[in-house]
PDB file of C-alpha atoms and ligand atoms in Angstrom:
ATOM      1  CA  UNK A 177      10.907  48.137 -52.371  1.00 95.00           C
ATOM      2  CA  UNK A 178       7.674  46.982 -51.761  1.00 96.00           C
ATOM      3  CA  UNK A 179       4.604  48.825 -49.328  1.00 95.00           C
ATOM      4  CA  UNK A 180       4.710  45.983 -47.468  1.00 96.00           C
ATOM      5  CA  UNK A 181       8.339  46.379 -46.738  1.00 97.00           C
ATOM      6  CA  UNK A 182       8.405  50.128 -46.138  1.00 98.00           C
ATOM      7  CA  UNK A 183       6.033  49.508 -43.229  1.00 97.00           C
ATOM      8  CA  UNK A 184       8.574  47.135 -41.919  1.00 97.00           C
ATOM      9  CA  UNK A 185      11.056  48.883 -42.156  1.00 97.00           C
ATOM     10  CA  UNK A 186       8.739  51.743 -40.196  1.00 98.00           C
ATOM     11  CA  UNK A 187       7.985  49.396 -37.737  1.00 98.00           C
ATOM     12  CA  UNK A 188      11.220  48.057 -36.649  1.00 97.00           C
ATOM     13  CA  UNK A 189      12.745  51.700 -36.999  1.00 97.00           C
ATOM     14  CA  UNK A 190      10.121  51.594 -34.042  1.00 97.00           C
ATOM     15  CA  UNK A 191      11.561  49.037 -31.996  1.00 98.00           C
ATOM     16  CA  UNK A 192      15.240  50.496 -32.259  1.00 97.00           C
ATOM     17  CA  UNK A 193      14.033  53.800 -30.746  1.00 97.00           C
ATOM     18  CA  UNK A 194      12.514  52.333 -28.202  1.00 96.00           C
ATOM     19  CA  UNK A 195      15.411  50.127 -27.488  1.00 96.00           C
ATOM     20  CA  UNK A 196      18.097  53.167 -27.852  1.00 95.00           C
ATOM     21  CA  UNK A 197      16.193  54.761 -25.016  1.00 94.00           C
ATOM     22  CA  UNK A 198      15.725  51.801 -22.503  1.00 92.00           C
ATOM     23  CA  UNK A 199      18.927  52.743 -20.872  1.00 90.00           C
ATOM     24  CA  UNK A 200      17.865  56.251 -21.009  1.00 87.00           C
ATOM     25  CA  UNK A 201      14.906  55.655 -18.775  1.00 87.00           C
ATOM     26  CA  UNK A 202      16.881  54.024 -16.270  1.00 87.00           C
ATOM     27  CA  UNK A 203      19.256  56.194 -15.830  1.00 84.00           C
ATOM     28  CA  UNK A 204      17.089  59.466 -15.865  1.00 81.00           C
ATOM     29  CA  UNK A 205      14.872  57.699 -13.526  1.00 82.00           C
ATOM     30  CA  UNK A 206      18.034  57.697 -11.260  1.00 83.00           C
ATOM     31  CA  UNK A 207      18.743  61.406 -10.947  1.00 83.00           C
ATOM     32  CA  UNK A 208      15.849  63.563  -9.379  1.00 88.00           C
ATOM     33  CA  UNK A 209      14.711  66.231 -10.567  1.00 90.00           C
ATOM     34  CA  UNK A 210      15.119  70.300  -9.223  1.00 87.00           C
ATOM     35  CA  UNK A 211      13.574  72.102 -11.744  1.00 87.00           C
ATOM     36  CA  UNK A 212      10.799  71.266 -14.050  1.00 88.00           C
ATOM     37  CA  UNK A 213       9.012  72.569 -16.997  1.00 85.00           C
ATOM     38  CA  UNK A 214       6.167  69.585 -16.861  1.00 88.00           C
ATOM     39  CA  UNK A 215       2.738  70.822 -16.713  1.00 89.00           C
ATOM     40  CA  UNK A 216      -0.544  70.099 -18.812  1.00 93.00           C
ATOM     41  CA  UNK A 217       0.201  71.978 -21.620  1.00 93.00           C
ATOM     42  CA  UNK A 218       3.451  69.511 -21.619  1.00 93.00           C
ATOM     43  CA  UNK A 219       1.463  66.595 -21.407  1.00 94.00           C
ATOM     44  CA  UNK A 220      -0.508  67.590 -24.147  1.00 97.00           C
ATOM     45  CA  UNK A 221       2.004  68.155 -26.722  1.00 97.00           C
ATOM     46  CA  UNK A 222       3.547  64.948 -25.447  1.00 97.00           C
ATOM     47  CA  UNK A 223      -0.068  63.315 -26.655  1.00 97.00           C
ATOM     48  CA  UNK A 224       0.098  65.380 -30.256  1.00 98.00           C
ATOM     49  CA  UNK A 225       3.554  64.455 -30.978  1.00 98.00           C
ATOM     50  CA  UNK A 226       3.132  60.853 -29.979  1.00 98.00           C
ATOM     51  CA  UNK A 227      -0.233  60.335 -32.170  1.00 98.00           C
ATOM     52  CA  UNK A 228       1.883  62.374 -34.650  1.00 98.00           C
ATOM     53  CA  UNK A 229       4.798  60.244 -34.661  1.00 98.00           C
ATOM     54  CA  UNK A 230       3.163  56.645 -33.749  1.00 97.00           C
ATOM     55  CA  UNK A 231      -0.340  56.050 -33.051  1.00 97.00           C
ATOM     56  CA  UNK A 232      -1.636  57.394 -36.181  1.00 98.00           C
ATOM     57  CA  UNK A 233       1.144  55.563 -38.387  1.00 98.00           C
ATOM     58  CA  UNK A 234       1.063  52.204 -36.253  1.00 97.00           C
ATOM     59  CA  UNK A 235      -2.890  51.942 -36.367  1.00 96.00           C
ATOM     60  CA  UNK A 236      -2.497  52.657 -40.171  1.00 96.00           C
ATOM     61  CA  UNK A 237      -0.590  49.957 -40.630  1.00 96.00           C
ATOM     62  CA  UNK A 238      -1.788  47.614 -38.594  1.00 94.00           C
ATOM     63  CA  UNK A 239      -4.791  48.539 -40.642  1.00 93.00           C
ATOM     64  CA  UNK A 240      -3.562  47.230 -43.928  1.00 92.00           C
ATOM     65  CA  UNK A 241      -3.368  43.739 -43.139  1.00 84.00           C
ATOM     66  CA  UNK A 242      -7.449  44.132 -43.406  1.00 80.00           C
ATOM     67  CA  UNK A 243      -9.685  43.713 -45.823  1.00 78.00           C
ATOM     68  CA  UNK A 244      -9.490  46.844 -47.884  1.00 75.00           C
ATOM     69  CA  UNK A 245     -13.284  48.034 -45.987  1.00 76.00           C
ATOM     70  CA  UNK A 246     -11.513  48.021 -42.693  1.00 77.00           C
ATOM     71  CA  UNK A 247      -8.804  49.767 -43.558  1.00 85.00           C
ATOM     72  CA  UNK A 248      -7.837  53.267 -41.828  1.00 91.00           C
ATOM     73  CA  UNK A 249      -7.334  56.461 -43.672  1.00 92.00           C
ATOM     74  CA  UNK A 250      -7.840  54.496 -47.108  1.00 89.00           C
ATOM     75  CA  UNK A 251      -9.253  57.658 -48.234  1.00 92.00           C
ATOM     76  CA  UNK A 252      -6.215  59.205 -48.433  1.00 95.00           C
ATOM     77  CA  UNK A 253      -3.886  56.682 -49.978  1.00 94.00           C
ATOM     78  CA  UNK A 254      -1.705  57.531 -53.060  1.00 96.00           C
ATOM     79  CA  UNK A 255       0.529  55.484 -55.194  1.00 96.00           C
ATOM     80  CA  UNK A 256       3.423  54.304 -53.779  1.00 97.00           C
ATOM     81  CA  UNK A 257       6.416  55.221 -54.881  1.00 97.00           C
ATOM     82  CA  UNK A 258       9.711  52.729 -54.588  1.00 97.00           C
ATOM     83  CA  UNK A 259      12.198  55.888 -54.791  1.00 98.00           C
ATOM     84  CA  UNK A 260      10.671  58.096 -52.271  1.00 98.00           C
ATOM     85  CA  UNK A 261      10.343  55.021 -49.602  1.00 98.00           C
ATOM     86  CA  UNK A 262      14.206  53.946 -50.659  1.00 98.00           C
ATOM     87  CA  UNK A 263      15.193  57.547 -49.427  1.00 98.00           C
ATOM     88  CA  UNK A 264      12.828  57.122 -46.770  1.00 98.00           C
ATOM     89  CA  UNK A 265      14.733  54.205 -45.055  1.00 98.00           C
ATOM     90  CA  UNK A 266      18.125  56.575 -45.726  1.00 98.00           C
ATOM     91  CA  UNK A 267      15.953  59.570 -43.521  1.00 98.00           C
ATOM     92  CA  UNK A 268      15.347  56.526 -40.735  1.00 98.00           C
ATOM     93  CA  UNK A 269      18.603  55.065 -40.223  1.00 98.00           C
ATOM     94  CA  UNK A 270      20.454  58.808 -39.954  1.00 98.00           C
ATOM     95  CA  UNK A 271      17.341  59.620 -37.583  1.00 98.00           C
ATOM     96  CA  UNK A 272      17.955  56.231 -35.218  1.00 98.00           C
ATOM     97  CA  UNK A 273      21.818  57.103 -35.599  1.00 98.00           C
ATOM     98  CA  UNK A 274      21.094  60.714 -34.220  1.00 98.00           C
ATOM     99  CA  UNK A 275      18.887  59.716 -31.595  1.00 97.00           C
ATOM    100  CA  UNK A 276      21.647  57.059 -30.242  1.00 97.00           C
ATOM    101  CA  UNK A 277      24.612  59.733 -30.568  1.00 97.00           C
ATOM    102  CA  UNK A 278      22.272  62.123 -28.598  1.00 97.00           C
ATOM    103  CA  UNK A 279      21.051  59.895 -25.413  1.00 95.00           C
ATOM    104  CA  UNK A 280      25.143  58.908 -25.347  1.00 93.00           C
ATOM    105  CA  UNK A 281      25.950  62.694 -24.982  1.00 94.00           C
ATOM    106  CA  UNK A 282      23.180  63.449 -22.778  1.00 93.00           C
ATOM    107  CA  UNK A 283      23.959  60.576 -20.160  1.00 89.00           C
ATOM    108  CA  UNK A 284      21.949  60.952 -17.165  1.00 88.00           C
ATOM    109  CA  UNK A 285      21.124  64.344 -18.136  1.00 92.00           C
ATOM    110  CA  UNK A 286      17.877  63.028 -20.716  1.00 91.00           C
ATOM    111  CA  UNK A 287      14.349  63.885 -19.854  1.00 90.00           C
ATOM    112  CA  UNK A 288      11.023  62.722 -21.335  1.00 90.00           C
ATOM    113  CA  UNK A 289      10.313  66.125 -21.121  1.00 90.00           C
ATOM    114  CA  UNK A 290      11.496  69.104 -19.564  1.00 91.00           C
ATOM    115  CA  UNK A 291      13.439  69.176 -16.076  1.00 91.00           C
ATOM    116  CA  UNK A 292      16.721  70.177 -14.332  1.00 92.00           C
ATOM    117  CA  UNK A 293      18.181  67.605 -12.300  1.00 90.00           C
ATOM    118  CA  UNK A 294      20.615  68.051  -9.063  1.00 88.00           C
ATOM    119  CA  UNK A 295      23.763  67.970 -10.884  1.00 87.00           C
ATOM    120  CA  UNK A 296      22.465  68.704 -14.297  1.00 91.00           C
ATOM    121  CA  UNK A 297      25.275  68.778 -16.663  1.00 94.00           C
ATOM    122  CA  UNK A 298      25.333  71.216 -19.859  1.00 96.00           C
ATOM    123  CA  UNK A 299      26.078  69.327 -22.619  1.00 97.00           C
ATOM    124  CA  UNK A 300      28.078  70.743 -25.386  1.00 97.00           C
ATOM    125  CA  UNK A 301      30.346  68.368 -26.978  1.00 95.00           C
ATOM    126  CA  UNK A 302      29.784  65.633 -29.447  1.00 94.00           C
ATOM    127  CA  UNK A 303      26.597  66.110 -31.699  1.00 96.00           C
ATOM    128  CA  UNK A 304      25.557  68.886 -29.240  1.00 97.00           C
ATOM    129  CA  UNK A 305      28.395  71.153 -30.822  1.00 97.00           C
ATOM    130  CA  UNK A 306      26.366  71.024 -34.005  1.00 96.00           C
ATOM    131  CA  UNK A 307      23.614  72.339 -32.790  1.00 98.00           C
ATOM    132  CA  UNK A 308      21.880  72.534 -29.381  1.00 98.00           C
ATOM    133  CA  UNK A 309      18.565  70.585 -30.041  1.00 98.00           C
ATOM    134  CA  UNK A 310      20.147  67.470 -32.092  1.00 98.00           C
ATOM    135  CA  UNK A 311      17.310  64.759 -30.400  1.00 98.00           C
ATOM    136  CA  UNK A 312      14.413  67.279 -31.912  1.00 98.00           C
ATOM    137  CA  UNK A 313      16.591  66.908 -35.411  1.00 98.00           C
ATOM    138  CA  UNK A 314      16.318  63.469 -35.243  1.00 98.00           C
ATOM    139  CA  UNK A 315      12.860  63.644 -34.268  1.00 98.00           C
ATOM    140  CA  UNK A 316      12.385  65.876 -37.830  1.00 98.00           C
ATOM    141  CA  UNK A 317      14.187  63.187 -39.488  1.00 98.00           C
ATOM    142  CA  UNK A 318      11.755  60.621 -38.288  1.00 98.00           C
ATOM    143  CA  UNK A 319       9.000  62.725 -39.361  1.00 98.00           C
ATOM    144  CA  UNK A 320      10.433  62.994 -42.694  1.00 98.00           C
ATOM    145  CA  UNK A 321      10.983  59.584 -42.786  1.00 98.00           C
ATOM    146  CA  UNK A 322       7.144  58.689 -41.920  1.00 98.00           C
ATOM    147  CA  UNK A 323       6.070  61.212 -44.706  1.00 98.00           C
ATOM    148  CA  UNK A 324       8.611  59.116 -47.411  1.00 98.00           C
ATOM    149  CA  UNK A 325       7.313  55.591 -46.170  1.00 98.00           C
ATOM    150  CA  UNK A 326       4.122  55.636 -45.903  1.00 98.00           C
ATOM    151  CA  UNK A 327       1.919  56.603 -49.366  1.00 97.00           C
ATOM    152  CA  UNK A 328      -0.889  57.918 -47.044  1.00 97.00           C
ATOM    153  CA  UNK A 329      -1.288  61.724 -46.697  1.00 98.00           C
ATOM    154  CA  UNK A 330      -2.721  61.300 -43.398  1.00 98.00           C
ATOM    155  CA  UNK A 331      -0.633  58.980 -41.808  1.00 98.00           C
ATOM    156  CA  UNK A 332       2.586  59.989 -43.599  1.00 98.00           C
ATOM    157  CA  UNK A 333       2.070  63.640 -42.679  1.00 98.00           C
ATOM    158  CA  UNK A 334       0.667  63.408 -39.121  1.00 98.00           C
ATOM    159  CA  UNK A 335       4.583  63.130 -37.987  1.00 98.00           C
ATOM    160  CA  UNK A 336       5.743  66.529 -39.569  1.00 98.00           C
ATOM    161  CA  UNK A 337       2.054  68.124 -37.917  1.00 98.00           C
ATOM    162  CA  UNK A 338       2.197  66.103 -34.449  1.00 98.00           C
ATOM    163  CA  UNK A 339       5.908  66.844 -33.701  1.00 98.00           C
ATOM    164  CA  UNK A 340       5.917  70.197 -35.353  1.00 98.00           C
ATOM    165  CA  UNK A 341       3.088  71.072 -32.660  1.00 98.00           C
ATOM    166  CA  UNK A 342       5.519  69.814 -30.078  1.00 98.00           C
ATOM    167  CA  UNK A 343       8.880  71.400 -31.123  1.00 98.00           C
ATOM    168  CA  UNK A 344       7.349  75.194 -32.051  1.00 98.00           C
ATOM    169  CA  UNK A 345       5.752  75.193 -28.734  1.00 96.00           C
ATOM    170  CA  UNK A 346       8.244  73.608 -26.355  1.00 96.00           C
ATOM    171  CA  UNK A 347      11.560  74.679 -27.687  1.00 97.00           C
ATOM    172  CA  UNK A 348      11.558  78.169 -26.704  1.00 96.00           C
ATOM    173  CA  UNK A 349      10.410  77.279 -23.171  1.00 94.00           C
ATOM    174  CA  UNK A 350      13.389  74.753 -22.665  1.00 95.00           C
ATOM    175  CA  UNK A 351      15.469  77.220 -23.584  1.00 97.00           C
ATOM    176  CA  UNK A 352      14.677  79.583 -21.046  1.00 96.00           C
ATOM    177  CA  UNK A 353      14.427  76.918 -18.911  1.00 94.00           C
ATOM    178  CA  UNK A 354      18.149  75.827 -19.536  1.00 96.00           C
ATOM    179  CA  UNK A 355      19.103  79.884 -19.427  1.00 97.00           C
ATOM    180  CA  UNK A 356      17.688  79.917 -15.860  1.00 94.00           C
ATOM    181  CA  UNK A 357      19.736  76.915 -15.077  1.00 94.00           C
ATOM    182  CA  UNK A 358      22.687  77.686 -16.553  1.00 96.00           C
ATOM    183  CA  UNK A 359      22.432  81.257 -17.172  1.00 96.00           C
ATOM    184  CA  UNK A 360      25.672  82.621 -19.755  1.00 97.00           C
ATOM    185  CA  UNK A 361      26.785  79.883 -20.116  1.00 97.00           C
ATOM    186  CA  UNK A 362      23.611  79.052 -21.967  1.00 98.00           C
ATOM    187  CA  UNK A 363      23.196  82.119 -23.893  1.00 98.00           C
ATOM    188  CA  UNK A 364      27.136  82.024 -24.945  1.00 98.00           C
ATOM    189  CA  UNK A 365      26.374  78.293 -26.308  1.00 98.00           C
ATOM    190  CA  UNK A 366      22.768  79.687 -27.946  1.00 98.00           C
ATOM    191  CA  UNK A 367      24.989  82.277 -29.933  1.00 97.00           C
ATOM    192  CA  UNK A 368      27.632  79.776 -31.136  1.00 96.00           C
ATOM    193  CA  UNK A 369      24.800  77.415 -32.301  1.00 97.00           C
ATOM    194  CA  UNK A 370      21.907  76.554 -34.421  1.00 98.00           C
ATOM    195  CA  UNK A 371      18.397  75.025 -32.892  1.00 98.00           C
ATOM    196  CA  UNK A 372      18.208  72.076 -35.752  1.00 98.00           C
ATOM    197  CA  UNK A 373      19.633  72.495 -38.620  1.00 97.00           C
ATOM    198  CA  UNK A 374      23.407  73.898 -38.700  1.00 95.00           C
ATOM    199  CA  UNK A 375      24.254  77.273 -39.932  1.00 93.00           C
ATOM    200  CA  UNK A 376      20.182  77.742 -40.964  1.00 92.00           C
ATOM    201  CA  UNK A 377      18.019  77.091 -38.163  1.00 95.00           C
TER     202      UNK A 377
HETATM  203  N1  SAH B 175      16.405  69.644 -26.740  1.00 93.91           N
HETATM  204  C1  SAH B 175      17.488  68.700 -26.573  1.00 93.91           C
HETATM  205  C2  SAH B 175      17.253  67.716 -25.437  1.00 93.91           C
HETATM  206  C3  SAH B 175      15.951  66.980 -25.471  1.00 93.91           C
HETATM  207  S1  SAH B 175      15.678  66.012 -23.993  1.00 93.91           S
HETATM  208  C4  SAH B 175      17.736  68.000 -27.884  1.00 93.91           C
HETATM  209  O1  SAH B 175      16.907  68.125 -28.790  1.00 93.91           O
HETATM  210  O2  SAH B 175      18.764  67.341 -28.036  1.00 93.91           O
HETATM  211  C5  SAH B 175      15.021  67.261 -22.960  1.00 93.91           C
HETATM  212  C6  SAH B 175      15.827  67.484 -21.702  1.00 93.91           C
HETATM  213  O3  SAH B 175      17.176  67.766 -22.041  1.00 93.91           O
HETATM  214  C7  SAH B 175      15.330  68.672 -20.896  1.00 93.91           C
HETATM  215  O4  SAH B 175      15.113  68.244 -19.594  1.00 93.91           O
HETATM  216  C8  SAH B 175      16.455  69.708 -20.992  1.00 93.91           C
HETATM  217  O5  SAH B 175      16.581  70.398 -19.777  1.00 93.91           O
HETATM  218  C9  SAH B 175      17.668  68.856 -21.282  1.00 93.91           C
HETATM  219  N2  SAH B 175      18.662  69.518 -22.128  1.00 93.91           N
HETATM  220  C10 SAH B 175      18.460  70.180 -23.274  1.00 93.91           C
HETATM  221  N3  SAH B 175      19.610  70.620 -23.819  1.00 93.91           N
HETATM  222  C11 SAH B 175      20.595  70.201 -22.986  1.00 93.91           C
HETATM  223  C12 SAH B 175      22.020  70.345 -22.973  1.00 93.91           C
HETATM  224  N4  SAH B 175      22.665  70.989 -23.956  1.00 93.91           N
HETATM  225  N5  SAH B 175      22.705  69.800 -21.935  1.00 93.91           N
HETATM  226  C13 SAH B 175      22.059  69.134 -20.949  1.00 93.91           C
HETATM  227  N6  SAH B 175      20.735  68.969 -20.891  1.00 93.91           N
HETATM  228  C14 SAH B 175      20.002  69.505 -21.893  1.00 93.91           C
END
């Protein structure tokens, strides 16, 4: 495992997402939407977590194909370590894996961000039995994943602070949102289940 190849490997763990959620899009764009949590303050974590997640680390690396005086965030390089990036491409495949099993169980029922549709389903089954926010694990995966491949403390850490930002202030709020959707139903599946992390968190 070379640098060079752990940015690959960053970059086309890129690509996948974005293909995994093509269909996504369409379908979402399909069903219309009754109640909505969108707002500014929604568009602005939106704009954290993706510099977090994917501006920050794409300009870095883009940035290393320079000569070393152009290159972004140099100041906070560290020696890379083969190991750490090895696990790091582990991290990335269980994180695109997640992220397909959860836009399969959430069908038509996926959002960008935060809305109800007309005929919302609840989704419990599949990976949403194992806990009920299993796209934001897979987001802390990525994250993870970012911090493993990339031997910049900047760049490999702005995942973990940009989505963090995101998740600790919109996860509460969906959840009310989905308990004034769904109401008991909700709260019975909130008891039975963990946010991220099974059995812990
Ligand atoms: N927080 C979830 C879903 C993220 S997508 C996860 O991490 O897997 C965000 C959209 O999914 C929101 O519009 C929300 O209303 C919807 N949603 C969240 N949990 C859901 C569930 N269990 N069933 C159906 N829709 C859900």
């Amino acid at each position: 495992m070379t640098p060079t190849l752990a940015m690959i490997v960053f970059l086309i763990g890129a690509v996948i997402w974005f293909v995994i959620r093509i269909p996504a899009r369409r379908r979402a764009r399909k069903a219309a939407v009754k109640l909505s949590g969108r707002g500014l303050r929604e568009k602005v974590l939106m704009a954290i977590s993706l510099t977090g997640l994917g501006i920050i680390p794409l300009a870095y690396i883009a940035s290393q194909f320079q000569s070393a005086r152009f290159r972004f965030l140099g100041f906070a390089d560290y020696p890379f370590v083969p190991a750490l990036a090895w696990l790091g491409v582990l991290v990335f495949a269980a994180s695109l894996w997640l992220f397909y099993l959860t836009h399969k169980a959430l069908g038509r029922n996926w959002s960008v961000s935060l809305d109800i549709r007309e005929s919302h389903k609840l989704i419990t089954g599949g990976v949403y039995a194992l806990v009920r926010h299993p796209m934001y694990s897979a987001f802390w995966l990525w994250a993870i994943a970012q911090a493993l491949l990339l031997p910049n403390w900047v760049a490999g850490l702005a995942g973990i602070v940009g989505f963090g930002t995101l998740f600790f202030s919109r996860v509460g709020e969906e959840e009310r949102l989905m308990c004034d959707a769904f109401g008991d139903e909700y709260r019975a599946y909130m008891r039975r289940t963990s946010r991220v992390l099974p059995g812990l968190y």
